[in-house]
């Protein structure tokens, strides 16, 4: 039975220059039909649902669904929720205000994740973000006032053209916000995005490595726990939904383009809105690409996800790495620690996590 539910809410006002997510631009008139579609899919998947510990409303721009539709959606999910479930929503700063957050809180949302990305006007512009730095600050203030259990912000580093001074200025802003949780990702230039098409270059590897070290050091200095590669939390504010992914738990994803992993099978819903709506109305099941996960894939994923965390990986559960012969060398080199059957990256190892994983595991 599944304990984690993801709901994809794809509507956006425009597409940001770095974004490769499944997004619907300029289709706001489809929101009611989409809500109906989600309810059909949810009903069809009901037999798979155990008492849900977490629900994550992601996008897209979930807050463009407006509170009234989010409330209907959460009412439909409510009978499947465990007591004390974490209910998260991603919020774009320019789409929310005091009333919107109060409404989301009243609808049962417990955790809000605000997409800031940066506070520097030139960088926000170069990313095609719609929100200004002031709108980000105001969204955070309104979210804190609304009384969510946790307020998080998303930031990016390694933005084309980003200077060290701009990174330091973002750090000062983040510190001043005093939020419970921070996700600070290194920007990836994905194919078929505006940044890729214009040939934008991210800062070089040394700059990015220094930036990452600074981010970790400063946020730890401000009392955040570096509990996952790109995630930092004040005690007790870790994202339980994401922890479910990183510990390779089963999860169900509903909505256009949503991914699920249940009982060793992964599937992805159609990314085409019109097909999604037609198919869920007919059968509750959208078109899906199915991928059975073999034992080796599942073992590799447990390692790749598990070593992102600051908690040791239990090898009795995860299985062996592909190259156990390199463990002694990684341990002697101060990158890996082993305690009985429990393996973790050292602090130094966490900064070069990808290189360590490439030594331990074969990639598909
Ligand atoms: C589902 S996305 C977008 C949520 C929301 N619509 C927004 O724009 O804030 C969640 C987060 O992923 C991160 N992200 C998106 N694209 C990325 C990329 N190409 N590289 C690194 N991080 C990315 C951003 O920090 C973003 O806030
Ligand atoms: S608002 Fe978020 S999901 Fe929408 S295009 Fe921008 S980054 Fe992508």
Short mmCIF file of C-alpha atoms and ligand atoms in Angstrom, two decimals:
data_model
loop_
_atom_site.label_atom_id
_atom_site.label_comp_id
_atom_site.label_asym_id
_atom_site.label_seq_id
_atom_site.Cartn_x
_atom_site.Cartn_y
_atom_site.Cartn_z
CA UNK A 1 0.00 0.00 0.00
CA UNK A 2 1.23 3.46 -0.93
CA UNK A 3 1.87 6.05 1.81
CA UNK A 4 3.05 8.96 -0.35
CA UNK A 5 0.94 10.76 -2.97
CA UNK A 6 2.20 13.30 -5.51
CA UNK A 7 -0.29 15.41 -7.46
CA UNK A 8 0.95 17.26 -10.55
CA UNK A 9 -0.69 20.64 -11.19
CA UNK A 10 0.85 21.75 -14.50
CA UNK A 11 -0.57 25.23 -15.16
CA UNK A 12 1.90 28.12 -15.46
CA UNK A 13 1.55 31.70 -16.68
CA UNK A 14 4.69 31.35 -18.81
CA UNK A 15 7.66 28.98 -19.02
CA UNK A 16 10.84 29.96 -17.18
CA UNK A 17 14.05 29.78 -19.18
CA UNK A 18 15.51 26.77 -17.32
CA UNK A 19 12.34 24.75 -16.83
CA UNK A 20 11.90 21.28 -18.33
CA UNK A 21 8.96 20.18 -16.20
CA UNK A 22 5.59 19.11 -17.63
CA UNK A 23 3.90 22.49 -17.83
CA UNK A 24 0.76 23.88 -19.52
CA UNK A 25 1.04 27.54 -20.45
CA UNK A 26 -2.06 29.59 -21.29
CA UNK A 27 -4.61 26.89 -20.52
CA UNK A 28 -6.16 28.23 -17.35
CA UNK A 29 -9.65 27.57 -18.69
CA UNK A 30 -8.85 23.85 -18.36
CA UNK A 31 -8.42 23.96 -14.60
CA UNK A 32 -11.91 22.72 -13.66
CA UNK A 33 -11.76 19.88 -16.18
CA UNK A 34 -8.32 19.00 -14.83
CA UNK A 35 -9.58 18.91 -11.27
CA UNK A 36 -12.31 16.49 -12.39
CA UNK A 37 -9.69 14.39 -14.16
CA UNK A 38 -7.55 14.19 -11.03
CA UNK A 39 -10.58 13.07 -9.01
CA UNK A 40 -11.28 10.30 -11.58
CA UNK A 41 -7.69 9.08 -11.45
CA UNK A 42 -7.67 9.23 -7.66
CA UNK A 43 -10.85 7.15 -7.48
CA UNK A 44 -9.37 4.55 -9.87
CA UNK A 45 -6.19 4.32 -7.78
CA UNK A 46 -8.00 4.16 -4.46
CA UNK A 47 -7.29 0.44 -3.89
CA UNK A 48 -3.53 1.15 -3.89
CA UNK A 49 -3.72 3.83 -1.21
CA UNK A 50 -2.79 3.05 2.37
CA UNK A 51 -3.10 5.73 5.04
CA UNK A 52 -1.22 8.55 3.33
CA UNK A 53 1.58 10.01 5.43
CA UNK A 54 2.41 12.70 2.88
CA UNK A 55 0.72 14.48 0.00
CA UNK A 56 2.73 16.77 -2.26
CA UNK A 57 1.06 19.24 -4.64
CA UNK A 58 3.74 20.11 -7.18
CA UNK A 59 3.91 21.72 -10.57
CA UNK A 60 3.73 23.63 -12.66
CA UNK A 61 2.32 26.35 -10.47
CA UNK A 62 -0.09 24.64 -8.04
CA UNK A 63 -1.11 27.99 -6.56
CA UNK A 64 -2.60 28.95 -9.96
CA UNK A 65 -5.29 26.34 -9.21
CA UNK A 66 -6.52 28.81 -6.58
CA UNK A 67 -7.54 27.83 -3.09
CA UNK A 68 -11.08 26.75 -3.96
CA UNK A 69 -9.87 23.97 -6.30
CA UNK A 70 -7.08 22.92 -3.94
CA UNK A 71 -9.70 22.59 -1.19
CA UNK A 72 -11.86 20.31 -3.41
CA UNK A 73 -8.81 18.21 -4.26
CA UNK A 74 -7.77 17.82 -0.63
CA UNK A 75 -11.32 16.90 0.34
CA UNK A 76 -11.20 14.10 -2.22
CA UNK A 77 -7.89 12.85 -0.79
CA UNK A 78 -8.83 13.35 2.88
CA UNK A 79 -10.46 9.92 3.47
CA UNK A 80 -7.11 8.31 2.57
CA UNK A 81 -4.95 10.48 4.81
CA UNK A 82 -3.27 9.35 8.01
CA UNK A 83 -3.63 11.42 11.15
CA UNK A 84 -0.97 14.14 11.11
CA UNK A 85 -0.23 13.79 7.39
CA UNK A 86 2.18 16.30 5.84
CA UNK A 87 0.46 18.20 3.02
CA UNK A 88 2.86 20.32 0.95
CA UNK A 89 2.25 22.77 -1.85
CA UNK A 90 4.66 24.58 -4.16
CA UNK A 91 3.86 28.30 -4.32
CA UNK A 92 5.03 30.87 -6.84
CA UNK A 93 5.44 34.22 -5.05
CA UNK A 94 3.53 36.34 -7.57
CA UNK A 95 0.44 34.11 -7.28
CA UNK A 96 -0.10 34.27 -3.52
CA UNK A 97 -1.03 36.77 -0.84
CA UNK A 98 -2.17 36.73 2.76
CA UNK A 99 -5.69 35.57 1.87
CA UNK A 100 -4.46 32.78 -0.43
CA UNK A 101 -2.19 31.35 2.25
CA UNK A 102 -4.89 31.64 4.91
CA UNK A 103 -7.22 29.71 2.58
CA UNK A 104 -4.61 27.00 1.89
CA UNK A 105 -3.95 26.65 5.60
CA UNK A 106 -7.69 26.30 6.24
CA UNK A 107 -7.87 23.66 3.47
CA UNK A 108 -5.35 21.56 5.42
CA UNK A 109 -2.01 22.42 3.79
CA UNK A 110 0.77 22.08 6.40
CA UNK A 111 3.88 22.91 4.41
CA UNK A 112 4.57 25.50 1.74
CA UNK A 113 7.56 25.61 -0.57
CA UNK A 114 8.10 29.02 -2.17
CA UNK A 115 10.07 29.26 -5.43
CA UNK A 116 12.46 32.17 -4.91
CA UNK A 117 15.46 31.01 -7.04
CA UNK A 118 17.34 34.27 -6.37
CA UNK A 119 16.83 37.80 -5.07
CA UNK A 120 18.97 39.47 -7.72
CA UNK A 121 16.87 41.36 -10.29
CA UNK A 122 19.24 40.62 -13.20
CA UNK A 123 19.30 36.90 -12.41
CA UNK A 124 15.53 36.68 -11.94
CA UNK A 125 15.17 38.34 -15.30
CA UNK A 126 17.68 36.06 -16.99
CA UNK A 127 15.72 33.05 -15.68
CA UNK A 128 12.43 34.54 -17.00
CA UNK A 129 10.97 34.53 -13.50
CA UNK A 130 7.77 36.50 -13.07
CA UNK A 131 8.26 37.28 -9.37
CA UNK A 132 10.37 40.17 -8.12
CA UNK A 133 12.58 39.91 -5.05
CA UNK A 134 10.01 41.97 -3.14
CA UNK A 135 7.27 39.53 -4.07
CA UNK A 136 9.41 36.68 -2.76
CA UNK A 137 9.99 38.47 0.57
CA UNK A 138 6.31 39.30 0.87
CA UNK A 139 5.21 35.73 0.03
CA UNK A 140 7.49 34.36 2.74
CA UNK A 141 6.16 36.87 5.28
CA UNK A 142 2.54 35.97 4.42
CA UNK A 143 3.28 32.24 4.61
CA UNK A 144 4.90 32.63 8.03
CA UNK A 145 1.94 34.66 9.23
CA UNK A 146 -0.54 32.01 8.00
CA UNK A 147 0.90 29.53 10.50
CA UNK A 148 2.03 26.60 8.33
CA UNK A 149 3.99 23.94 10.21
CA UNK A 150 6.90 24.51 7.81
CA UNK A 151 7.83 27.21 5.33
CA UNK A 152 10.54 26.41 2.77
CA UNK A 153 12.18 28.36 -0.04
CA UNK A 154 13.86 27.10 -3.22
CA UNK A 155 17.07 28.74 -4.44
CA UNK A 156 19.39 28.12 -7.37
CA UNK A 157 23.15 28.53 -7.68
CA UNK A 158 25.36 28.28 -10.73
CA UNK A 159 23.05 30.54 -12.72
CA UNK A 160 24.70 31.75 -15.96
CA UNK A 161 26.45 35.03 -15.19
CA UNK A 162 26.05 34.70 -11.40
CA UNK A 163 28.84 36.41 -9.50
CA UNK A 164 30.22 35.52 -6.09
CA UNK A 165 28.83 38.81 -4.72
CA UNK A 166 25.36 37.91 -5.98
CA UNK A 167 25.60 34.52 -4.30
CA UNK A 168 26.63 36.14 -1.03
CA UNK A 169 23.77 38.63 -1.35
CA UNK A 170 21.31 35.74 -1.84
CA UNK A 171 22.74 34.05 1.25
CA UNK A 172 22.20 37.22 3.30
CA UNK A 173 18.59 37.39 2.06
CA UNK A 174 17.94 33.75 2.88
CA UNK A 175 19.36 34.20 6.35
CA UNK A 176 17.15 37.24 6.93
CA UNK A 177 14.03 35.30 5.87
CA UNK A 178 14.41 32.91 8.80
CA UNK A 179 12.51 30.07 7.09
CA UNK A 180 12.30 26.49 8.41
CA UNK A 181 13.69 24.75 5.35
CA UNK A 182 15.77 25.60 2.29
CA UNK A 183 16.30 23.70 -0.97
CA UNK A 184 19.31 25.14 -2.78
CA UNK A 185 19.86 23.41 -6.12
CA UNK A 186 22.67 23.72 -8.61
CA UNK A 187 21.10 24.92 -11.87
CA UNK A 188 21.11 22.33 -14.60
CA UNK A 189 20.74 23.49 -18.17
CA UNK A 190 18.27 20.99 -19.59
CA UNK A 191 17.85 20.29 -23.30
CA UNK A 192 15.00 22.10 -25.03
CA UNK A 193 14.89 25.01 -22.62
CA UNK A 194 15.36 28.66 -23.55
CA UNK A 195 18.72 28.74 -21.72
CA UNK A 196 19.95 25.72 -23.68
CA UNK A 197 18.77 27.21 -26.98
CA UNK A 198 20.63 30.45 -26.35
CA UNK A 199 23.79 28.51 -25.43
CA UNK A 200 23.96 29.88 -21.87
CA UNK A 201 26.99 28.69 -19.91
CA UNK A 202 26.91 27.88 -16.19
CA UNK A 203 29.90 28.95 -14.05
CA UNK A 204 32.83 26.51 -14.15
CA UNK A 205 33.15 23.46 -11.86
CA UNK A 206 35.54 25.12 -9.41
CA UNK A 207 33.19 28.07 -8.94
CA UNK A 208 30.25 25.69 -8.41
CA UNK A 209 32.22 23.57 -5.92
CA UNK A 210 33.22 26.68 -3.93
CA UNK A 211 29.64 27.94 -4.05
CA UNK A 212 28.28 24.63 -2.76
CA UNK A 213 30.79 24.60 0.11
CA UNK A 214 29.89 28.15 1.04
CA UNK A 215 26.15 27.37 0.99
CA UNK A 216 26.59 24.32 3.23
CA UNK A 217 28.95 26.09 5.64
CA UNK A 218 26.82 29.21 6.01
CA UNK A 219 23.48 27.42 6.33
CA UNK A 220 24.93 25.05 8.93
CA UNK A 221 26.26 28.12 10.72
CA UNK A 222 22.68 29.43 10.82
CA UNK A 223 21.49 26.20 12.46
CA UNK A 224 20.22 24.28 9.44
CA UNK A 225 20.90 20.57 9.13
CA UNK A 226 22.36 19.53 5.78
CA UNK A 227 20.13 16.48 5.70
CA UNK A 228 20.23 15.84 1.96
CA UNK A 229 22.51 16.88 -0.90
CA UNK A 230 20.55 20.08 -1.67
CA UNK A 231 18.25 20.34 1.34
CA UNK A 232 18.67 22.07 4.67
CA UNK A 233 16.31 22.05 7.60
CA UNK A 234 15.81 23.46 11.04
CA UNK A 235 15.26 20.56 13.47
CA UNK A 236 11.97 18.79 12.79
CA UNK A 237 11.23 20.57 9.51
CA UNK A 238 12.68 18.00 7.08
CA UNK A 239 10.37 17.30 4.13
CA UNK A 240 8.80 13.92 4.94
CA UNK A 241 7.54 13.51 1.37
CA UNK A 242 11.02 13.90 -0.13
CA UNK A 243 12.46 11.62 2.57
CA UNK A 244 10.04 9.01 1.23
CA UNK A 245 11.62 9.31 -2.25
CA UNK A 246 15.17 9.24 -0.94
CA UNK A 247 14.50 6.14 1.13
CA UNK A 248 13.10 4.47 -2.02
CA UNK A 249 9.57 4.12 -0.62
CA UNK A 250 6.71 3.46 -3.01
CA UNK A 251 4.78 6.52 -4.15
CA UNK A 252 1.81 7.21 -6.37
CA UNK A 253 1.81 10.19 -8.72
CA UNK A 254 -1.42 11.40 -10.28
CA UNK A 255 -1.93 14.00 -12.98
CA UNK A 256 -0.42 14.70 -16.36
CA UNK A 257 3.19 13.51 -16.64
CA UNK A 258 3.20 12.20 -13.06
CA UNK A 259 5.52 9.32 -12.18
CA UNK A 260 4.68 6.45 -9.80
CA UNK A 261 6.76 3.65 -8.34
CA UNK A 262 4.73 0.84 -6.79
CA UNK A 263 5.71 -2.78 -6.09
CA UNK A 264 8.77 -2.71 -8.34
CA UNK A 265 7.05 -1.09 -11.32
CA UNK A 266 7.54 2.52 -12.43
CA UNK A 267 5.09 4.27 -14.72
CA UNK A 268 4.68 7.69 -16.17
CA UNK A 269 1.34 9.18 -17.14
CA UNK A 270 0.93 10.74 -20.55
CA UNK A 271 2.33 14.27 -20.70
CA UNK A 272 -0.43 15.42 -23.11
CA UNK A 273 -3.23 17.23 -21.31
CA UNK A 274 -5.98 16.46 -23.86
CA UNK A 275 -5.22 12.70 -23.86
CA UNK A 276 -5.00 12.70 -20.08
CA UNK A 277 -8.41 14.30 -19.72
CA UNK A 278 -10.06 12.02 -22.29
CA UNK A 279 -8.61 8.82 -20.85
CA UNK A 280 -9.27 9.52 -17.16
CA UNK A 281 -12.86 10.50 -17.99
CA UNK A 282 -13.33 7.14 -19.77
CA UNK A 283 -11.51 4.72 -17.48
CA UNK A 284 -9.84 6.64 -14.63
CA UNK A 285 -6.49 5.47 -16.07
CA UNK A 286 -4.49 7.74 -18.38
CA UNK A 287 -2.09 6.37 -20.99
CA UNK A 288 1.08 5.25 -19.25
CA UNK A 289 4.55 4.06 -20.08
CA UNK A 290 5.36 1.15 -17.80
CA UNK A 291 8.85 0.15 -16.69
CA UNK A 292 9.31 -2.90 -14.49
CA UNK A 293 12.36 -2.29 -12.29
CA UNK A 294 14.72 -5.25 -12.12
CA UNK A 295 16.58 -6.16 -8.93
CA UNK A 296 19.82 -4.46 -10.07
CA UNK A 297 18.04 -1.18 -10.85
CA UNK A 298 16.30 -1.16 -7.48
CA UNK A 299 19.57 -1.88 -5.68
CA UNK A 300 21.37 0.92 -7.55
CA UNK A 301 18.58 3.38 -6.83
CA UNK A 302 18.72 2.59 -3.11
CA UNK A 303 22.42 3.46 -3.11
CA UNK A 304 22.10 6.55 -5.27
CA UNK A 305 19.21 7.96 -3.26
CA UNK A 306 20.34 6.73 0.15
CA UNK A 307 23.81 8.27 -0.04
CA UNK A 308 22.23 11.69 -0.59
CA UNK A 309 21.13 11.64 3.05
CA UNK A 310 23.15 12.38 6.16
CA UNK A 311 21.91 9.08 7.63
CA UNK A 312 23.76 5.79 7.02
CA UNK A 313 22.53 3.36 4.38
CA UNK A 314 21.73 -0.14 5.67
CA UNK A 315 23.42 -2.49 3.20
CA UNK A 316 21.41 -5.49 4.44
CA UNK A 317 18.39 -3.65 3.00
CA UNK A 318 20.03 -1.92 0.02
CA UNK A 319 22.10 -4.87 -1.20
CA UNK A 320 25.76 -4.68 -2.25
CA UNK A 321 27.26 -2.00 -4.49
CA UNK A 322 28.35 -3.08 -8.00
CA UNK A 323 32.02 -2.57 -7.09
CA UNK A 324 32.57 -3.59 -3.45
CA UNK A 325 36.32 -3.77 -4.21
CA UNK A 326 36.59 0.05 -4.21
CA UNK A 327 35.13 0.46 -0.71
CA UNK A 328 38.45 -0.01 1.10
CA UNK A 329 40.10 2.68 -1.02
CA UNK A 330 37.20 5.12 -0.58
CA UNK A 331 37.32 4.51 3.16
CA UNK A 332 41.07 4.98 3.33
CA UNK A 333 40.69 8.15 1.27
CA UNK A 334 38.30 9.58 3.86
CA UNK A 335 35.25 9.62 1.55
CA UNK A 336 33.20 6.75 2.95
CA UNK A 337 32.56 5.35 6.43
CA UNK A 338 31.42 1.86 7.31
CA UNK A 339 30.02 0.83 10.64
CA UNK A 340 28.89 -2.79 10.61
CA UNK A 341 26.49 -3.00 7.66
CA UNK A 342 25.86 0.74 7.62
CA UNK A 343 27.58 2.92 5.03
CA UNK A 344 27.66 6.70 4.81
CA UNK A 345 29.60 9.36 2.98
CA UNK A 346 31.94 11.41 5.13
CA UNK A 347 31.53 15.16 5.06
CA UNK A 348 34.26 15.34 2.42
CA UNK A 349 32.60 12.50 0.50
CA UNK A 350 29.29 14.35 0.42
CA UNK A 351 30.88 17.21 -1.54
CA UNK A 352 32.00 14.75 -4.24
CA UNK A 353 29.02 12.44 -4.03
CA UNK A 354 28.67 11.89 -7.77
CA UNK A 355 32.29 10.86 -8.19
CA UNK A 356 32.01 8.39 -5.28
CA UNK A 357 28.81 6.91 -6.69
CA UNK A 358 30.43 6.51 -10.10
CA UNK A 359 33.12 4.37 -8.49
CA UNK A 360 30.68 2.24 -6.53
CA UNK A 361 27.92 1.69 -9.05
CA UNK A 362 27.34 0.96 -12.72
CA UNK A 363 24.99 3.50 -14.25
CA UNK A 364 22.27 2.32 -16.57
C1 LIG B 1 8.83 21.74 -9.65
S1 LIG B 1 9.99 23.02 -9.65
C2 LIG B 1 9.03 24.48 -9.79
C3 LIG B 1 8.14 24.95 -8.73
C4 LIG B 1 7.50 26.31 -9.00
N1 LIG B 1 6.71 26.31 -10.18
C5 LIG B 1 8.54 27.41 -9.16
O1 LIG B 1 8.85 27.76 -10.27
O2 LIG B 1 9.01 27.88 -8.15
C6 LIG B 1 10.71 22.95 -8.05
C7 LIG B 1 12.11 23.49 -7.96
O3 LIG B 1 13.02 22.80 -8.78
C8 LIG B 1 14.13 23.62 -9.03
N2 LIG B 1 14.50 23.50 -10.45
C9 LIG B 1 13.68 23.64 -11.50
N3 LIG B 1 14.36 23.51 -12.67
C10 LIG B 1 15.66 23.29 -12.33
C11 LIG B 1 16.86 23.10 -13.08
N4 LIG B 1 16.86 23.11 -14.41
N5 LIG B 1 18.01 22.89 -12.39
C12 LIG B 1 18.01 22.87 -11.04
N6 LIG B 1 16.91 23.06 -10.29
C13 LIG B 1 15.74 23.27 -10.92
C14 LIG B 1 13.73 25.05 -8.70
O4 LIG B 1 14.45 25.52 -7.57
C15 LIG B 1 12.25 24.92 -8.40
O5 LIG B 1 11.81 25.82 -7.43
S1 LIG B 2 6.88 28.59 -12.78
FE1 LIG B 2 8.02 26.77 -12.11
S2 LIG B 2 7.07 25.04 -13.19
FE2 LIG B 2 6.33 26.94 -14.18
S3 LIG B 2 7.70 27.25 -15.88
FE3 LIG B 2 8.57 28.39 -14.15
S4 LIG B 2 9.98 26.92 -13.16
FE4 LIG B 2 8.66 25.73 -14.54
#
